[in-house]
Each structure stands twice: as structure tokens, then as C-alpha cells.
mmCIF file of C-alpha atoms and ligand atoms in Angstrom:
data_model
loop_
_atom_site.group_PDB
_atom_site.id
_atom_site.type_symbol
_atom_site.label_atom_id
_atom_site.label_comp_id
_atom_site.label_asym_id
_atom_site.label_seq_id
_atom_site.Cartn_x
_atom_site.Cartn_y
_atom_site.Cartn_z
ATOM 1 C CA MET A 2 40.284 -14.110 -11.100
ATOM 2 C CA ASN A 3 40.479 -14.480 -7.324
ATOM 3 C CA THR A 4 40.272 -18.179 -6.222
ATOM 4 C CA SER A 5 37.675 -19.354 -3.717
ATOM 5 C CA ALA A 6 40.391 -18.817 -0.891
ATOM 6 C CA GLU A 7 40.651 -15.100 -1.775
ATOM 7 C CA ILE A 8 37.388 -13.950 -1.983
ATOM 8 C CA THR A 9 37.147 -10.243 -1.586
ATOM 9 C CA ARG A 10 34.935 -7.063 -2.355
ATOM 10 C CA GLN A 11 37.032 -6.854 -5.473
ATOM 11 C CA THR A 12 35.596 -10.391 -6.434
ATOM 12 C CA PHE A 13 32.162 -8.818 -6.574
ATOM 13 C CA ASP A 14 33.267 -6.497 -9.617
ATOM 14 C CA GLU A 15 34.819 -9.152 -11.340
ATOM 15 C CA VAL A 16 32.039 -11.561 -11.275
ATOM 16 C CA ILE A 17 28.725 -10.006 -10.601
ATOM 17 C CA ILE A 18 26.534 -8.269 -13.166
ATOM 18 C CA PRO A 19 26.836 -4.680 -11.929
ATOM 19 C CA THR A 20 23.231 -3.840 -10.725
ATOM 20 C CA TYR A 21 24.392 -3.301 -7.208
ATOM 21 C CA ALA A 22 27.249 -1.137 -5.457
ATOM 22 C CA PRO A 23 27.625 -3.153 -2.468
ATOM 23 C CA GLY A 24 29.763 -1.796 0.474
ATOM 24 C CA GLU A 25 33.418 -2.156 0.855
ATOM 25 C CA PHE A 26 33.143 -4.774 3.627
ATOM 26 C CA ILE A 27 31.588 -8.504 3.344
ATOM 27 C CA PRO A 28 29.506 -9.741 6.089
ATOM 28 C CA VAL A 29 30.108 -13.202 7.031
ATOM 29 C CA ARG A 30 28.294 -13.776 10.177
ATOM 30 C CA GLY A 31 25.493 -12.289 12.093
ATOM 31 C CA ARG A 32 23.749 -12.821 15.411
ATOM 32 C CA GLY A 33 20.693 -10.513 16.711
ATOM 33 C CA VAL A 34 21.431 -6.985 15.738
ATOM 34 C CA HIS A 35 24.955 -7.207 15.024
ATOM 35 C CA LEU A 36 26.806 -8.413 12.009
ATOM 36 C CA TRP A 37 30.630 -9.206 11.612
ATOM 37 C CA ASP A 38 32.801 -8.899 8.390
ATOM 38 C CA GLN A 39 35.765 -10.877 6.994
ATOM 39 C CA ASN A 40 38.092 -8.949 9.361
ATOM 40 C CA ASN A 41 35.801 -9.682 12.311
ATOM 41 C CA LYS A 42 34.669 -6.200 12.597
ATOM 42 C CA GLN A 43 31.429 -5.651 14.195
ATOM 43 C CA TYR A 44 28.390 -3.577 12.903
ATOM 44 C CA LEU A 45 25.329 -2.436 14.505
ATOM 45 C CA ASP A 46 22.851 -3.521 11.854
ATOM 46 C CA LEU A 47 19.861 -0.968 11.531
ATOM 47 C CA THR A 48 19.036 -2.285 8.021
ATOM 48 C CA GLY A 49 17.902 -5.653 8.783
ATOM 49 C CA GLY A 50 18.762 -6.660 5.143
ATOM 50 C CA ILE A 51 16.346 -3.844 4.020
ATOM 51 C CA ALA A 52 13.430 -4.391 6.553
ATOM 52 C CA VAL A 53 13.737 -8.223 6.062
ATOM 53 C CA SER A 54 15.391 -9.661 9.307
ATOM 54 C CA GLY A 55 12.710 -8.630 11.622
ATOM 55 C CA LEU A 56 13.887 -11.311 14.353
ATOM 56 C CA GLY A 57 17.547 -10.232 13.528
ATOM 57 C CA HIS A 58 20.236 -12.783 12.368
ATOM 58 C CA ALA A 59 20.416 -16.509 13.394
ATOM 59 C CA HIS A 60 17.206 -16.334 15.503
ATOM 60 C CA PRO A 61 17.738 -19.546 17.287
ATOM 61 C CA GLU A 62 13.943 -20.891 16.844
ATOM 62 C CA LEU A 63 14.263 -19.967 13.094
ATOM 63 C CA VAL A 64 17.432 -21.868 12.762
ATOM 64 C CA LYS A 65 16.057 -24.673 14.933
ATOM 65 C CA THR A 66 12.934 -24.802 12.475
ATOM 66 C CA LEU A 67 15.031 -24.663 9.262
ATOM 67 C CA ARG A 68 17.183 -27.339 10.528
ATOM 68 C CA GLU A 69 14.268 -29.561 11.369
ATOM 69 C CA GLN A 70 12.489 -28.799 8.000
ATOM 70 C CA SER A 71 15.728 -29.276 6.013
ATOM 71 C CA GLY A 72 15.794 -33.064 7.232
ATOM 72 C CA LEU A 73 12.510 -33.697 6.202
ATOM 73 C CA LEU A 74 11.483 -32.178 2.960
ATOM 74 C CA TRP A 75 12.597 -29.110 0.873
ATOM 75 C CA HIS A 76 10.639 -28.981 -2.332
ATOM 76 C CA VAL A 77 7.952 -30.842 -4.006
ATOM 77 C CA SER A 78 6.492 -28.488 -6.623
ATOM 78 C CA ASN A 79 3.058 -27.297 -6.542
ATOM 79 C CA PHE A 80 2.033 -30.665 -8.112
ATOM 80 C CA TYR A 81 1.673 -31.545 -4.576
ATOM 81 C CA THR A 82 0.978 -29.461 -1.347
ATOM 82 C CA ASN A 83 3.064 -29.748 1.892
ATOM 83 C CA GLU A 84 2.055 -29.283 5.527
ATOM 84 C CA PRO A 85 4.068 -26.322 6.250
ATOM 85 C CA VAL A 86 2.605 -24.160 3.610
ATOM 86 C CA LEU A 87 -1.100 -25.177 4.628
ATOM 87 C CA GLN A 88 -0.312 -24.349 8.344
ATOM 88 C CA LEU A 89 1.284 -20.838 7.263
ATOM 89 C CA ALA A 90 -1.653 -20.251 5.177
ATOM 90 C CA LYS A 91 -4.251 -20.886 8.019
ATOM 91 C CA ALA A 92 -2.115 -18.874 10.342
ATOM 92 C CA LEU A 93 -1.944 -15.976 8.003
ATOM 93 C CA LEU A 94 -5.501 -15.894 7.280
ATOM 94 C CA ASP A 95 -6.735 -16.327 10.751
ATOM 95 C CA ALA A 96 -4.625 -13.175 11.628
ATOM 96 C CA THR A 97 -6.178 -11.206 8.754
ATOM 97 C CA PHE A 98 -9.179 -10.106 6.476
ATOM 98 C CA ALA A 99 -8.240 -12.549 3.739
ATOM 99 C CA THR A 100 -9.439 -16.084 3.259
ATOM 100 C CA LYS A 101 -7.334 -17.302 0.436
ATOM 101 C CA ALA A 102 -3.489 -16.994 0.152
ATOM 102 C CA PHE A 103 -0.888 -17.452 -2.811
ATOM 103 C CA PHE A 104 2.803 -18.070 -2.020
ATOM 104 C CA CYS A 105 5.694 -17.144 -4.003
ATOM 105 C CA ASN A 106 9.343 -16.235 -3.681
ATOM 106 C CA SER A 107 9.707 -12.230 -3.246
ATOM 107 C CA GLY A 108 7.921 -8.983 -3.218
ATOM 108 C CA ALA A 109 7.740 -8.150 -6.705
ATOM 109 C CA GLU A 110 6.386 -11.595 -7.572
ATOM 110 C CA ALA A 111 3.771 -10.958 -4.933
ATOM 111 C CA ASN A 112 2.735 -7.771 -6.575
ATOM 112 C CA GLU A 113 2.964 -9.097 -10.104
ATOM 113 C CA GLY A 114 0.509 -11.911 -8.790
ATOM 114 C CA ALA A 115 -1.700 -8.914 -7.217
ATOM 115 C CA LEU A 116 -1.599 -6.903 -10.424
ATOM 116 C CA LYS A 117 -2.420 -10.087 -12.744
ATOM 117 C CA LEU A 118 -5.310 -11.179 -10.278
ATOM 118 C CA ALA A 119 -6.770 -7.846 -10.391
ATOM 119 C CA ARG A 120 -6.621 -7.648 -14.399
ATOM 120 C CA LYS A 121 -8.007 -11.267 -14.401
ATOM 121 C CA TRP A 122 -10.883 -10.305 -12.133
ATOM 122 C CA ALA A 123 -11.763 -7.275 -13.782
ATOM 123 C CA HIS A 124 -11.616 -8.846 -17.333
ATOM 124 C CA ASP A 125 -13.802 -11.986 -16.334
ATOM 125 C CA ARG A 126 -16.127 -10.163 -14.340
ATOM 126 C CA HIS A 127 -16.593 -6.844 -16.020
ATOM 127 C CA GLY A 128 -15.067 -7.071 -19.596
ATOM 128 C CA PRO A 129 -11.770 -6.248 -21.188
ATOM 129 C CA GLN A 130 -12.300 -2.582 -21.029
ATOM 130 C CA LYS A 131 -11.566 -2.609 -17.287
ATOM 131 C CA ALA A 132 -8.200 -2.714 -17.211
ATOM 132 C CA ARG A 133 -6.588 0.630 -15.963
ATOM 133 C CA ILE A 134 -4.309 0.463 -12.883
ATOM 134 C CA VAL A 135 -3.970 3.540 -10.630
ATOM 135 C CA SER A 136 -0.813 3.941 -8.603
ATOM 136 C CA PHE A 137 1.199 6.851 -6.859
ATOM 137 C CA HIS A 138 4.142 8.993 -7.660
ATOM 138 C CA ASN A 139 7.278 7.700 -5.560
ATOM 139 C CA SER A 140 5.854 4.300 -4.888
ATOM 140 C CA PHE A 141 7.736 1.441 -5.301
ATOM 141 C CA HIS A 142 6.616 -2.187 -6.127
ATOM 142 C CA GLY A 143 9.438 -4.254 -7.360
ATOM 143 C CA ARG A 144 11.515 -4.711 -10.291
ATOM 144 C CA THR A 145 9.606 -6.971 -12.676
ATOM 145 C CA LEU A 146 8.561 -5.364 -16.113
ATOM 146 C CA PHE A 147 4.831 -4.996 -14.603
ATOM 147 C CA THR A 148 5.918 -3.589 -11.151
ATOM 148 C CA VAL A 149 8.508 -1.106 -12.419
ATOM 149 C CA SER A 150 5.999 0.234 -14.682
ATOM 150 C CA VAL A 151 3.250 0.421 -12.087
ATOM 151 C CA GLY A 152 5.864 1.695 -9.328
ATOM 152 C CA GLY A 153 5.909 5.631 -9.438
ATOM 153 C CA GLN A 154 9.910 6.057 -9.937
ATOM 154 C CA PRO A 155 10.339 6.609 -13.693
ATOM 155 C CA LYS A 156 14.097 5.777 -13.224
ATOM 156 C CA PHE A 157 13.284 2.149 -12.271
ATOM 157 C CA SER A 158 11.492 1.644 -15.793
ATOM 158 C CA GLU A 159 13.422 4.007 -18.043
ATOM 159 C CA GLY A 160 15.119 2.049 -21.094
ATOM 160 C CA PHE A 161 13.139 -1.038 -20.465
ATOM 161 C CA GLY A 162 10.158 -0.078 -22.604
ATOM 162 C CA PRO A 163 7.756 -0.998 -24.102
ATOM 163 C CA LEU A 164 6.092 -1.084 -21.013
ATOM 164 C CA PRO A 165 2.694 -2.650 -19.975
ATOM 165 C CA PRO A 166 -0.058 -0.043 -20.816
ATOM 166 C CA LEU A 167 -2.954 1.356 -18.887
ATOM 167 C CA ILE A 168 -1.121 2.379 -15.827
ATOM 168 C CA ASP A 169 -1.558 5.908 -14.473
ATOM 169 C CA HIS A 170 0.331 7.688 -11.565
ATOM 170 C CA VAL A 171 -1.158 10.325 -9.491
ATOM 171 C CA GLU A 172 0.071 12.336 -6.534
ATOM 172 C CA PHE A 173 0.297 10.341 -2.971
ATOM 173 C CA ASN A 174 -1.852 11.657 -0.279
ATOM 174 C CA ASP A 175 -3.883 13.862 -2.648
ATOM 175 C CA ILE A 176 -7.521 13.021 -2.394
ATOM 176 C CA ALA A 177 -8.535 15.544 -5.340
ATOM 177 C CA ALA A 178 -5.932 13.887 -7.632
ATOM 178 C CA ILE A 179 -7.047 10.250 -7.062
ATOM 179 C CA GLU A 180 -10.943 11.539 -7.395
ATOM 180 C CA ALA A 181 -9.975 12.892 -10.705
ATOM 181 C CA ALA A 182 -8.064 9.797 -11.769
ATOM 182 C CA MET A 183 -10.658 7.255 -10.965
ATOM 183 C CA ALA A 184 -13.301 5.850 -13.469
ATOM 184 C CA ASP A 185 -15.251 2.725 -14.067
ATOM 185 C CA ASP A 186 -12.298 1.483 -16.404
ATOM 186 C CA VAL A 187 -10.013 1.154 -13.492
ATOM 187 C CA CYS A 188 -9.491 -2.312 -12.316
ATOM 188 C CA ALA A 189 -7.160 -1.476 -9.284
ATOM 189 C CA VAL A 190 -5.512 0.932 -7.204
ATOM 190 C CA ILE A 191 -2.194 -0.223 -5.591
ATOM 191 C CA VAL A 192 -0.584 1.729 -2.360
ATOM 192 C CA GLU A 193 1.913 1.228 0.151
ATOM 193 C CA PRO A 194 0.369 2.251 3.600
ATOM 194 C CA VAL A 195 3.836 3.977 4.259
ATOM 195 C CA GLN A 196 5.910 4.502 0.933
ATOM 196 C CA GLY A 197 9.314 3.028 1.836
ATOM 197 C CA GLU A 198 11.811 3.258 -1.009
ATOM 198 C CA GLY A 199 10.152 6.750 -1.860
ATOM 199 C CA GLY A 200 11.216 8.353 1.353
ATOM 200 C CA MET A 201 9.276 7.045 4.348
ATOM 201 C CA THR A 202 5.967 8.824 3.793
ATOM 202 C CA PRO A 203 3.171 7.655 5.617
ATOM 203 C CA ALA A 204 -0.392 7.843 4.008
ATOM 204 C CA ASP A 205 -2.930 10.247 5.682
ATOM 205 C CA PRO A 206 -5.850 7.952 7.193
ATOM 206 C CA ASP A 207 -8.237 10.157 5.281
ATOM 207 C CA PHE A 208 -6.524 9.352 2.177
ATOM 208 C CA LEU A 209 -6.695 5.630 2.548
ATOM 209 C CA ARG A 210 -10.270 6.049 3.308
ATOM 210 C CA ALA A 211 -10.767 7.872 0.150
ATOM 211 C CA LEU A 212 -9.213 5.069 -1.758
ATOM 212 C CA ARG A 213 -11.652 2.606 -0.330
ATOM 213 C CA GLU A 214 -14.574 4.581 -1.047
ATOM 214 C CA LEU A 215 -13.497 5.438 -4.529
ATOM 215 C CA CYS A 216 -12.485 1.844 -5.318
ATOM 216 C CA ASP A 217 -16.060 0.744 -4.073
ATOM 217 C CA ARG A 218 -17.823 3.241 -6.012
ATOM 218 C CA HIS A 219 -15.966 2.484 -9.401
ATOM 219 C CA GLN A 220 -15.700 -1.483 -8.642
ATOM 220 C CA ALA A 221 -12.089 -1.374 -8.513
ATOM 221 C CA LEU A 222 -9.999 -3.575 -6.032
ATOM 222 C CA LEU A 223 -7.822 -1.975 -3.471
ATOM 223 C CA ILE A 224 -4.242 -3.675 -3.143
ATOM 224 C CA PHE A 225 -2.076 -2.812 -0.104
ATOM 225 C CA ASP A 226 1.554 -3.457 -0.833
ATOM 226 C CA GLU A 227 2.252 -4.363 2.647
ATOM 227 C CA ILE A 228 5.768 -5.949 1.550
ATOM 228 C CA GLN A 229 7.654 -3.457 3.792
ATOM 229 C CA THR A 230 5.179 -2.303 6.226
ATOM 230 C CA GLY A 231 3.731 -5.787 6.945
ATOM 231 C CA MET A 232 4.643 -8.473 9.510
ATOM 232 C CA GLY A 233 4.877 -6.084 12.406
ATOM 233 C CA ARG A 234 7.204 -3.233 11.112
ATOM 234 C CA THR A 235 4.659 -0.384 11.732
ATOM 235 C CA GLY A 236 3.511 -1.844 15.091
ATOM 236 C CA GLN A 237 0.772 -4.030 13.879
ATOM 237 C CA LEU A 238 0.892 -7.199 12.260
ATOM 238 C CA PHE A 239 -0.189 -5.294 9.178
ATOM 239 C CA ALA A 240 -0.510 -1.524 8.581
ATOM 240 C CA TYR A 241 -4.096 -1.544 7.321
ATOM 241 C CA MET A 242 -5.222 -2.748 10.954
ATOM 242 C CA GLU A 243 -4.264 0.430 12.210
ATOM 243 C CA TYR A 244 -5.569 2.564 9.328
ATOM 244 C CA ASP A 245 -9.168 0.733 9.614
ATOM 245 C CA VAL A 246 -9.389 0.448 5.869
ATOM 246 C CA VAL A 247 -9.438 -3.263 4.598
ATOM 247 C CA PRO A 248 -8.024 -3.783 1.179
ATOM 248 C CA ASP A 249 -9.236 -6.302 -1.370
ATOM 249 C CA ILE A 250 -5.517 -8.074 -1.702
ATOM 250 C CA LEU A 251 -2.704 -7.528 0.432
ATOM 251 C CA THR A 252 1.109 -8.555 -0.457
ATOM 252 C CA SER A 253 3.671 -9.375 2.099
ATOM 253 C CA ALA A 254 7.263 -10.343 1.585
ATOM 254 C CA LYS A 255 10.560 -9.188 3.298
ATOM 255 C CA ALA A 256 9.944 -9.727 7.329
ATOM 256 C CA LEU A 257 7.656 -12.660 6.612
ATOM 257 C CA GLY A 258 10.745 -15.130 6.012
ATOM 258 C CA ASN A 259 13.074 -12.992 8.011
ATOM 259 C CA GLY A 260 15.513 -13.567 5.134
ATOM 260 C CA PHE A 261 14.485 -16.913 3.535
ATOM 261 C CA PRO A 262 12.720 -16.011 0.217
ATOM 262 C CA ILE A 263 8.966 -16.051 0.339
ATOM 263 C CA GLY A 264 6.197 -13.517 -0.784
ATOM 264 C CA ALA A 265 2.661 -14.185 -0.278
ATOM 265 C CA MET A 266 -0.647 -12.516 -1.880
ATOM 266 C CA ILE A 267 -3.786 -12.872 0.156
ATOM 267 C CA THR A 268 -7.351 -11.943 -0.800
ATOM 268 C CA THR A 269 -11.012 -13.176 -0.403
ATOM 269 C CA ASP A 270 -12.773 -16.209 -1.655
ATOM 270 C CA ASP A 271 -14.706 -14.342 -4.087
ATOM 271 C CA ILE A 272 -11.915 -12.504 -5.736
ATOM 272 C CA ALA A 273 -9.502 -15.759 -5.414
ATOM 273 C CA THR A 274 -11.620 -17.840 -7.731
ATOM 274 C CA TYR A 275 -10.544 -15.783 -10.896
ATOM 275 C CA LEU A 276 -7.111 -17.417 -10.376
ATOM 276 C CA SER A 277 -8.208 -20.655 -11.350
ATOM 277 C CA VAL A 278 -6.177 -23.710 -12.075
ATOM 278 C CA GLY A 279 -3.335 -22.953 -14.389
ATOM 279 C CA THR A 280 -3.815 -19.385 -14.561
ATOM 280 C CA HIS A 281 -0.880 -18.446 -12.571
ATOM 281 C CA GLY A 282 1.963 -20.216 -10.549
ATOM 282 C CA THR A 283 5.503 -20.472 -9.682
ATOM 283 C CA THR A 284 7.899 -23.431 -9.074
ATOM 284 C CA TYR A 285 8.970 -22.633 -5.618
ATOM 285 C CA GLY A 286 6.178 -20.724 -4.270
ATOM 286 C CA GLY A 287 5.280 -22.073 -0.921
ATOM 287 C CA ASN A 288 7.911 -24.598 -0.810
ATOM 288 C CA PRO A 289 8.205 -26.327 2.692
ATOM 289 C CA LEU A 290 11.528 -24.739 3.804
ATOM 290 C CA ALA A 291 10.424 -21.222 3.008
ATOM 291 C CA ALA A 292 6.898 -22.069 4.607
ATOM 292 C CA SER A 293 8.143 -23.456 7.826
ATOM 293 C CA VAL A 294 10.387 -20.436 8.464
ATOM 294 C CA ALA A 295 7.683 -17.809 7.672
ATOM 295 C CA GLY A 296 5.185 -19.880 9.971
ATOM 296 C CA LYS A 297 7.577 -19.690 12.844
ATOM 297 C CA VAL A 298 8.142 -15.956 12.151
ATOM 298 C CA LEU A 299 4.397 -15.328 12.117
ATOM 299 C CA GLU A 300 4.055 -17.331 15.363
ATOM 300 C CA ILE A 301 6.762 -15.168 17.303
ATOM 301 C CA VAL A 302 5.751 -11.618 15.802
ATOM 302 C CA ASN A 303 2.129 -11.890 16.001
ATOM 303 C CA THR A 304 1.574 -11.664 19.754
ATOM 304 C CA PRO A 305 0.272 -8.724 21.568
ATOM 305 C CA ALA A 306 3.592 -8.631 23.664
ATOM 306 C CA PHE A 307 5.790 -8.728 20.566
ATOM 307 C CA LEU A 308 3.923 -6.052 18.561
ATOM 308 C CA SER A 309 3.782 -3.825 21.800
ATOM 309 C CA HIS A 310 7.631 -4.245 21.745
ATOM 310 C CA ILE A 311 7.822 -3.019 18.421
ATOM 311 C CA ARG A 312 5.786 0.012 19.161
ATOM 312 C CA GLN A 313 7.716 0.756 22.083
ATOM 313 C CA ALA A 314 11.023 0.202 20.234
ATOM 314 C CA GLY A 315 9.925 2.414 17.325
ATOM 315 C CA ALA A 316 8.868 5.109 19.719
ATOM 316 C CA GLU A 317 12.447 5.174 21.262
ATOM 317 C CA LEU A 318 14.096 5.012 18.010
ATOM 318 C CA ARG A 319 12.007 8.286 16.906
ATOM 319 C CA ALA A 320 12.814 10.029 19.959
ATOM 320 C CA MET A 321 16.492 9.334 19.310
ATOM 321 C CA LEU A 322 16.287 10.525 15.709
ATOM 322 C CA GLU A 323 14.237 13.620 16.785
ATOM 323 C CA ASP A 324 17.013 14.468 19.125
ATOM 324 C CA ILE A 325 19.176 14.208 16.245
ATOM 325 C CA VAL A 326 17.138 16.912 14.316
ATOM 326 C CA THR A 327 17.162 19.154 17.308
ATOM 327 C CA SER A 328 20.903 18.857 17.645
ATOM 328 C CA TYR A 329 21.587 19.334 13.904
ATOM 329 C CA PRO A 330 18.788 21.678 12.610
ATOM 330 C CA GLU A 331 20.783 22.933 9.661
ATOM 331 C CA HIS A 332 21.349 19.411 8.446
ATOM 332 C CA PHE A 333 18.223 17.488 9.040
ATOM 333 C CA SER A 334 14.478 18.583 8.863
ATOM 334 C CA GLU A 335 12.357 16.144 10.037
ATOM 335 C CA VAL A 336 11.888 12.678 11.140
ATOM 336 C CA ARG A 337 9.490 10.442 8.964
ATOM 337 C CA GLY A 338 7.518 6.993 9.212
ATOM 338 C CA LYS A 339 5.919 4.604 11.533
ATOM 339 C CA GLY A 340 6.900 2.110 14.065
ATOM 340 C CA LEU A 341 10.531 0.478 13.269
ATOM 341 C CA MET A 342 10.215 2.179 9.650
ATOM 342 C CA LEU A 343 11.791 5.492 10.134
ATOM 343 C CA GLY A 344 13.752 8.334 7.929
ATOM 344 C CA LEU A 345 15.764 11.049 8.720
ATOM 345 C CA LEU A 346 15.199 13.860 6.050
ATOM 346 C CA LEU A 347 18.128 16.027 5.108
ATOM 347 C CA SER A 348 17.232 19.743 5.134
ATOM 348 C CA GLU A 349 17.107 21.471 1.636
ATOM 349 C CA ALA A 350 20.479 22.672 1.778
ATOM 350 C CA PHE A 351 22.014 18.858 1.967
ATOM 351 C CA ARG A 352 19.624 17.392 -0.302
ATOM 352 C CA GLY A 353 21.037 14.233 -2.323
ATOM 353 C CA ARG A 354 23.667 13.400 0.327
ATOM 354 C CA ALA A 355 22.379 10.598 2.278
ATOM 355 C CA ARG A 356 24.456 8.179 0.952
ATOM 356 C CA GLU A 357 27.574 10.122 2.265
ATOM 357 C CA ILE A 358 26.091 9.552 5.749
ATOM 358 C CA MET A 359 25.523 5.834 4.935
ATOM 359 C CA ASN A 360 29.029 5.301 3.869
ATOM 360 C CA ILE A 361 30.519 6.979 7.037
ATOM 361 C CA ALA A 362 28.403 5.292 9.526
ATOM 362 C CA ALA A 363 29.152 1.969 8.044
ATOM 363 C CA GLU A 364 32.948 2.838 8.549
ATOM 364 C CA ASN A 365 32.072 3.685 12.166
ATOM 365 C CA GLY A 366 30.262 0.222 12.450
ATOM 366 C CA LEU A 367 26.839 1.357 12.153
ATOM 367 C CA LEU A 368 24.626 -0.017 9.131
ATOM 368 C CA VAL A 369 21.896 2.386 8.022
ATOM 369 C CA LEU A 370 20.126 2.776 4.642
ATOM 370 C CA LEU A 371 18.969 5.304 2.083
ATOM 371 C CA ALA A 372 15.254 5.902 0.767
ATOM 372 C CA GLY A 373 16.076 7.801 -2.174
ATOM 373 C CA LEU A 374 18.918 10.486 -2.101
ATOM 374 C CA ASP A 375 17.548 12.551 0.584
ATOM 375 C CA VAL A 376 16.387 10.330 3.569
ATOM 376 C CA VAL A 377 18.461 8.280 5.915
ATOM 377 C CA ARG A 378 16.399 5.140 6.636
ATOM 378 C CA PHE A 379 16.183 2.920 9.883
ATOM 379 C CA VAL A 380 14.545 -0.431 9.254
ATOM 380 C CA PRO A 381 16.110 -2.437 12.261
ATOM 381 C CA PRO A 382 15.292 -5.885 13.407
ATOM 382 C CA PHE A 383 12.279 -5.699 15.776
ATOM 383 C CA ILE A 384 14.328 -7.340 18.509
ATOM 384 C CA ILE A 385 16.066 -3.934 18.816
ATOM 385 C CA THR A 386 16.403 -2.530 22.505
ATOM 386 C CA GLY A 387 16.990 0.625 24.307
ATOM 387 C CA GLU A 388 20.558 -0.329 24.793
ATOM 388 C CA HIS A 389 21.176 -0.944 20.742
ATOM 389 C CA ILE A 390 19.563 2.579 20.183
ATOM 390 C CA ARG A 391 21.712 4.154 22.686
ATOM 391 C CA GLU A 392 24.685 2.575 20.960
ATOM 392 C CA ALA A 393 23.102 3.546 17.561
ATOM 393 C CA ASP A 394 22.998 7.271 18.950
ATOM 394 C CA THR A 395 26.438 7.348 19.928
ATOM 395 C CA LEU A 396 27.678 5.757 16.270
ATOM 396 C CA LEU A 397 25.313 8.223 14.418
ATOM 397 C CA ARG A 398 26.294 11.211 16.127
ATOM 398 C CA LYS A 399 29.985 10.350 15.327
ATOM 399 C CA SER A 400 29.358 9.854 12.023
ATOM 400 C CA ILE A 401 27.123 13.004 11.350
ATOM 401 C CA ASP A 402 29.858 14.918 12.865
ATOM 402 C CA ALA A 403 32.784 13.227 10.781
ATOM 403 C CA TRP A 404 30.367 13.984 7.721
ATOM 404 C CA ILE A 405 30.025 17.638 8.782
ATOM 405 C CA ARG A 406 33.752 17.872 9.062
ATOM 406 C CA LYS A 407 34.071 16.861 5.355
ATOM 407 C CA THR A 408 31.387 19.014 4.092
HETATM 408 N N1 PLP B 503 7.002 -3.613 -2.576
HETATM 409 C C1 PLP B 503 7.694 -2.583 -1.625
HETATM 410 C C2 PLP B 503 6.654 -1.737 -0.830
HETATM 411 C C3 PLP B 503 8.920 -3.014 -1.204
HETATM 412 O O1 PLP B 503 9.505 -2.162 -0.320
HETATM 413 C C4 PLP B 503 9.656 -3.708 -2.079
HETATM 414 C C5 PLP B 503 11.099 -3.967 -1.990
HETATM 415 O O2 PLP B 503 11.913 -3.031 -1.436
HETATM 416 C C6 PLP B 503 9.226 -4.446 -3.013
HETATM 417 C C7 PLP B 503 7.820 -4.101 -3.314
HETATM 418 C C8 PLP B 503 9.790 -5.503 -3.853
HETATM 419 O O3 PLP B 503 10.325 -6.798 -2.973
HETATM 420 P P1 PLP B 503 11.206 -7.666 -3.600
HETATM 421 O O4 PLP B 503 12.560 -6.817 -3.736
HETATM 422 O O5 PLP B 503 11.463 -8.721 -2.596
HETATM 423 O O6 PLP B 503 11.190 -8.069 -4.872
#
């Protein structure tokens, strides 16, 4: 095995359980929208750690916050509370519909908490028969057993059964399908306002309004998974604010901590009472380090000027990608998404080949992602500027040209 002095990409294959297939280089340093690898090669990062690093890498105010908090208090467990988590909760609740928060360490865990809360609420308030959860094809809610079962992509749950029962999946954006699926035994409907991993597909406003009405009619809770859409990504602090549909429970993670692991589930006082003392928990949830970073992220992102910058940058990036579709009509068919959560859909003839573009782009110093096999995904840091977008345009065209030459 390699010694610590010889850490290479090969080391990954030797020591890590092979659930990931990381790129061929190892990033060692980041600043703003750029990363550098072990050979000091520079990359323009339009992945933001999968929609996480909204404020970019090594944001000076976040570095300062983390440094200060790390000299004061790291962790005390939930046998005690701490000041940063209370400050974060107050700020998050002031900014949203919610009045109570629960903190954890990841998106999957936030959704796990939301789904457990929905089941517990329904069980205690209506009886054990009200336990069915409705979710959508192509949705993604995390990798715990409950969340892969609720997620609408069977490839993530196959082979891990038996799966938790009473979970139905219906077509996304199909009002007739959800009307047919709803009944009084449904305890919750969970939806991403823009499906991320599933292909960057925004929900229709009428569809979300229909979900709200149907949940009210059948006394079910509406859960918005805003793990990818939230904390500014779509141009609002949370996407529900633009859709004008208020959920009962909302989950956040990813950009909330800008890379410091944290997840949050927020809800109303009434619903929150059903998770009474001892019913749910996690050792690290809301620890002072994560909470102080997230509090600073929220302070920076949640201003009208910053959110307007995200909308402006999103419009510029979209225009750049639409020009790509115009330039390469044979290869790309559409730009999808909202704000700084955008996808470039491959045309029918080239479906399944997004990874090839991602790999060539990385060779050319441009980091982009996939959303499934047919969509090249762009979820850059919010601090991206017009200059970065022009740099991305040049690198992306160079990469697409190289890809076309190879095809
Ligand atoms: N929900 C959505 C919408 C996501 O996009 C993700 C991650 O991609 C998750 C949940 C899971 O979050 P995590 O990977 O932090 O567990």
C-alpha cells in the first residue's frame, strides 16, 4: 500500500469501499469558484461539491467563523444545548414558515427525520392505519434504507430489501396520477420542488398547488425536500417561496453548511410536538461547529442583494447553455432547471453519454456533474460571476468539440 507521502488516486482503489468512482485527480486546495489538484492544475468548479459550496471554497468569513468557534467549543451532545444552534434556529425560523427546527448531519438524515415525523404524527393523531407515503418517480431523497425506498429510482434500493412498506410512487408533475394515489391512509407526500438527481426537472406550479390541496383534503403532511433547491439555489431562500405553496415540513442540507456537514428539518409547533423527548435524535445534530458555519451562511445568503445576484447569475448561465443548445442542436435538446440549478439535456441520439462530456471537461479544467445519464448538471457556487461564466463557456465548447470528434 502507498505510504502517506505517496497518496495518489490509486490509493483510493486500495483503501476505500468502492461505492464511488472519483475523477482521476485529487483536489487539494480551493478558493472561490476554483480548485487545484496535487499537480497544481486549476479547475473551474461548476459542481460546488454537488450543490453544496454556495459561497465557494475557503470563503474568508466562513473560515473566520469556523476558526473562532473551533477555539471555543466543538461538541457537547444533545444532553446540553449550545448558543450557535439556538442562533441558527432562530434565524432559519424567522426566515421561513416554520416555528420549530431539528438539526442533523446530512440530507438523508433530515429526510429520515421528516418521514419518521410524518409517520409518528399520523400514528398518534389518526391511528396506525394512516402510514402510507407517496413520492414521485425519479425523485431522490438520500441513501438510508427509508430514503432510498421513498426515492423514486429503484436502482438505489435494488438488492437492499426487504424495504420499508407502504410507499407508493407516482408520475412527477401528473396531477391526475397523484389524485388517483391519494386517500385517507396517506400520512405524507414528499416532493422536490425541482428534481435534482432525477434530471433537473422543475415542478409545475399547478402540480405543487394540487399537492397542497390534496394533502389538506386527506389530512396528510406535505414535505418539501429542499436539500438541493434550498438556501438560495433556485434564486429564493427556499423554492417554496416562489411557488407560493407552503409545506408542513421542509428539509435542508447541502448549501446550508457550505461543506460543513449539517442537515435541518423544520416544521410548525403543532406537528413538532409529535417528536417528543426521546423519540428521535442524533449525537452530532446541531453541534456548535456546524451550527456556527450554517448561521454565517444563512446571514450571507439571505439578503435581497445576494439572492438577486443568484437570479442574475442563473439567467446568465442559462443564456450561455441555451447558446450551446443553439450551436449544437444535433447533440443537445434543452436547458432545464431554475436559478443556479441547471441541466443540459442530451438529444435522443446521444442519451446516456453525459459522463463522457463530464470526463472530457475535467481534463480541460472544467468541473461539471451529471443528473442521471442524459443530463450534464451545473450547480456552481452562488458567487459565480459573468467572467466565470464566459470562462466556462470557452472550456465547455472546447470539451464538447473534443467529445464530438471522438464520437
Ligand atoms: N434530497 C435531495 C433532493 C438531494 O439532492 C440529496 C443529495 O443529493 C439528498 C436528499 C441526500 O442528501 P445527503 O447526500 O446529504 O444525504
